[in-house]
Short mmCIF file of N, CA and C in Angstrom, two decimals:
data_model
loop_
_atom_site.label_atom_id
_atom_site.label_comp_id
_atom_site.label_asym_id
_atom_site.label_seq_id
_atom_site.Cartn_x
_atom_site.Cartn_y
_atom_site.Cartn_z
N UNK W 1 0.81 -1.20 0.00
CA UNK W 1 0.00 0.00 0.00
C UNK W 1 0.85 1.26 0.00
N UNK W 2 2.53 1.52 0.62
CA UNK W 2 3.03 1.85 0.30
C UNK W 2 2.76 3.00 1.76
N UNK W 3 1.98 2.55 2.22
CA UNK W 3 1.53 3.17 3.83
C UNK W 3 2.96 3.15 4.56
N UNK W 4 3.85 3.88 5.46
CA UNK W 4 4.62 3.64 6.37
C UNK W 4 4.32 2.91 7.31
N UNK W 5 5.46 1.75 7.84
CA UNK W 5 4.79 1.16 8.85
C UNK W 5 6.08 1.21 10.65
N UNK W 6 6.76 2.06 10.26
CA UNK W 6 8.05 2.05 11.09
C UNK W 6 8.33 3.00 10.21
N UNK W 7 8.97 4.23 10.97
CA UNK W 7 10.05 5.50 10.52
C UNK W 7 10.99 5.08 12.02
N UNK W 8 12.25 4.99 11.59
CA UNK W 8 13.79 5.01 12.34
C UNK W 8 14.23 6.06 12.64
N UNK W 9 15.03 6.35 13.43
CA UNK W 9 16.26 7.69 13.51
C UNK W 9 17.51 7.38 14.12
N UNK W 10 18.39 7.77 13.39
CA UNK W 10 19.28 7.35 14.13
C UNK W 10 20.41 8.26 13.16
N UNK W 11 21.72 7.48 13.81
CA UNK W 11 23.30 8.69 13.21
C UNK W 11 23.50 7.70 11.85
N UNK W 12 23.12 6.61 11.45
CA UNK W 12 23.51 5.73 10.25
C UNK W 12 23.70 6.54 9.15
N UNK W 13 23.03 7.03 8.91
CA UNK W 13 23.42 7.93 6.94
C UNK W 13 22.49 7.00 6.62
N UNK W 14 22.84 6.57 5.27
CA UNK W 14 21.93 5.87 4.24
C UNK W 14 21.78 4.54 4.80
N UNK W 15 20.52 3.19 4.98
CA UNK W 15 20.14 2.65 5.16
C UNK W 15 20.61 1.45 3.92
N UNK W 16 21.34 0.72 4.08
CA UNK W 16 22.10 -0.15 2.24
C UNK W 16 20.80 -1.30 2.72
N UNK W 17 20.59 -1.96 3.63
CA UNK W 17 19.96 -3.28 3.71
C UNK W 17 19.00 -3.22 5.33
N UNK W 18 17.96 -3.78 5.05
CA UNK W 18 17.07 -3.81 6.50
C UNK W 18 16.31 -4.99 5.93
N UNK W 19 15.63 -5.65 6.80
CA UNK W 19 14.93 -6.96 7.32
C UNK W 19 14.46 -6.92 8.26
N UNK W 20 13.16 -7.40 8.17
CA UNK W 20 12.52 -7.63 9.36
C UNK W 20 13.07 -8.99 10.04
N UNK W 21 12.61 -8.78 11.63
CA UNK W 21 13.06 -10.15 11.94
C UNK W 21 12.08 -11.12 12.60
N UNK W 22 12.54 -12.47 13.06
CA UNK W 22 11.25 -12.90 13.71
C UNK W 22 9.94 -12.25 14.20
N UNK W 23 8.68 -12.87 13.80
CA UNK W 23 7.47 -12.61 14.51
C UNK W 23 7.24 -11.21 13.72
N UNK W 24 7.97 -10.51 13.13
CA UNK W 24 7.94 -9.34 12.27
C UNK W 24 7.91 -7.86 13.70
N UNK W 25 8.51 -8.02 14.75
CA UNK W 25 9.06 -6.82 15.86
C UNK W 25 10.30 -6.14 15.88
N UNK W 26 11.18 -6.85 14.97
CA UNK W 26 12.38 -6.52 14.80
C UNK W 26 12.47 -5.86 13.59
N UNK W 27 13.55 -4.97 13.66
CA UNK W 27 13.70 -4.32 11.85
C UNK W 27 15.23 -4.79 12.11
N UNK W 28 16.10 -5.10 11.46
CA UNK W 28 17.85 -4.87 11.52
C UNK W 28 18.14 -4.52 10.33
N UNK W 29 18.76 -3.24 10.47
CA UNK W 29 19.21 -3.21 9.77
C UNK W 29 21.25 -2.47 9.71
N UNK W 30 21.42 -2.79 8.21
CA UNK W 30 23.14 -2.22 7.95
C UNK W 30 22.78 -0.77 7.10
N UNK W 31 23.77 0.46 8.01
CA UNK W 31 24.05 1.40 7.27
C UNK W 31 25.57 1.87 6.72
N UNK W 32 25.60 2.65 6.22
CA UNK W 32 26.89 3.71 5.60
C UNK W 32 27.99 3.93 6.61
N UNK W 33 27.53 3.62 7.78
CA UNK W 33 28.43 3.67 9.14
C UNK W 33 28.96 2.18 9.29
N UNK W 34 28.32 0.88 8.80
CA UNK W 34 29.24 -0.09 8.62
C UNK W 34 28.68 -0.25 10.32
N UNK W 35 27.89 -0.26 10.60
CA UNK W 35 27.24 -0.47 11.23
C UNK W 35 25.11 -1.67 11.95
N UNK W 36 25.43 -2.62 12.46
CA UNK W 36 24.20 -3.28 11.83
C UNK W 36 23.74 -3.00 13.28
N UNK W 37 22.42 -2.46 13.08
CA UNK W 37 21.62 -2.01 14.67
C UNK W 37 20.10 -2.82 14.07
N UNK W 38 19.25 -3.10 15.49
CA UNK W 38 18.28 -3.75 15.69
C UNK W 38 17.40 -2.64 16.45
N UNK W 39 16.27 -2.66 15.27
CA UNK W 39 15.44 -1.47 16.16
C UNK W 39 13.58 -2.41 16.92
N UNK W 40 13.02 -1.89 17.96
CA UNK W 40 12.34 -2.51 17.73
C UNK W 40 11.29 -1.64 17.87
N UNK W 41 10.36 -2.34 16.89
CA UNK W 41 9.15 -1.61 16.44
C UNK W 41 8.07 -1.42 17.25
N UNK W 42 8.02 -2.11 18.28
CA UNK W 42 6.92 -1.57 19.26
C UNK W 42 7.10 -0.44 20.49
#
């Protein structure tokens, strides 16, 4: 639908790869900082 379902913030820069994770509560993702953080969506 193209609806947002999670907006992030953080110091990363550009976002290269994200996935949801189990049960679909997790987002992880890798940014431009070479960096892989786990956000959680609730």
């Amino acid at each position: 639908t193209g609806e947002s379902v999670l907006i992030i913030r953080g110091p990363q820069g550009r976002i290269n790869r994200a996935v949801w994770g189990p049960l679909n509560r997790t987002l992880i993702s890798a940014g431009e900082d070479a960096v892989v953080r786990i956000w959680d969506s609730e």
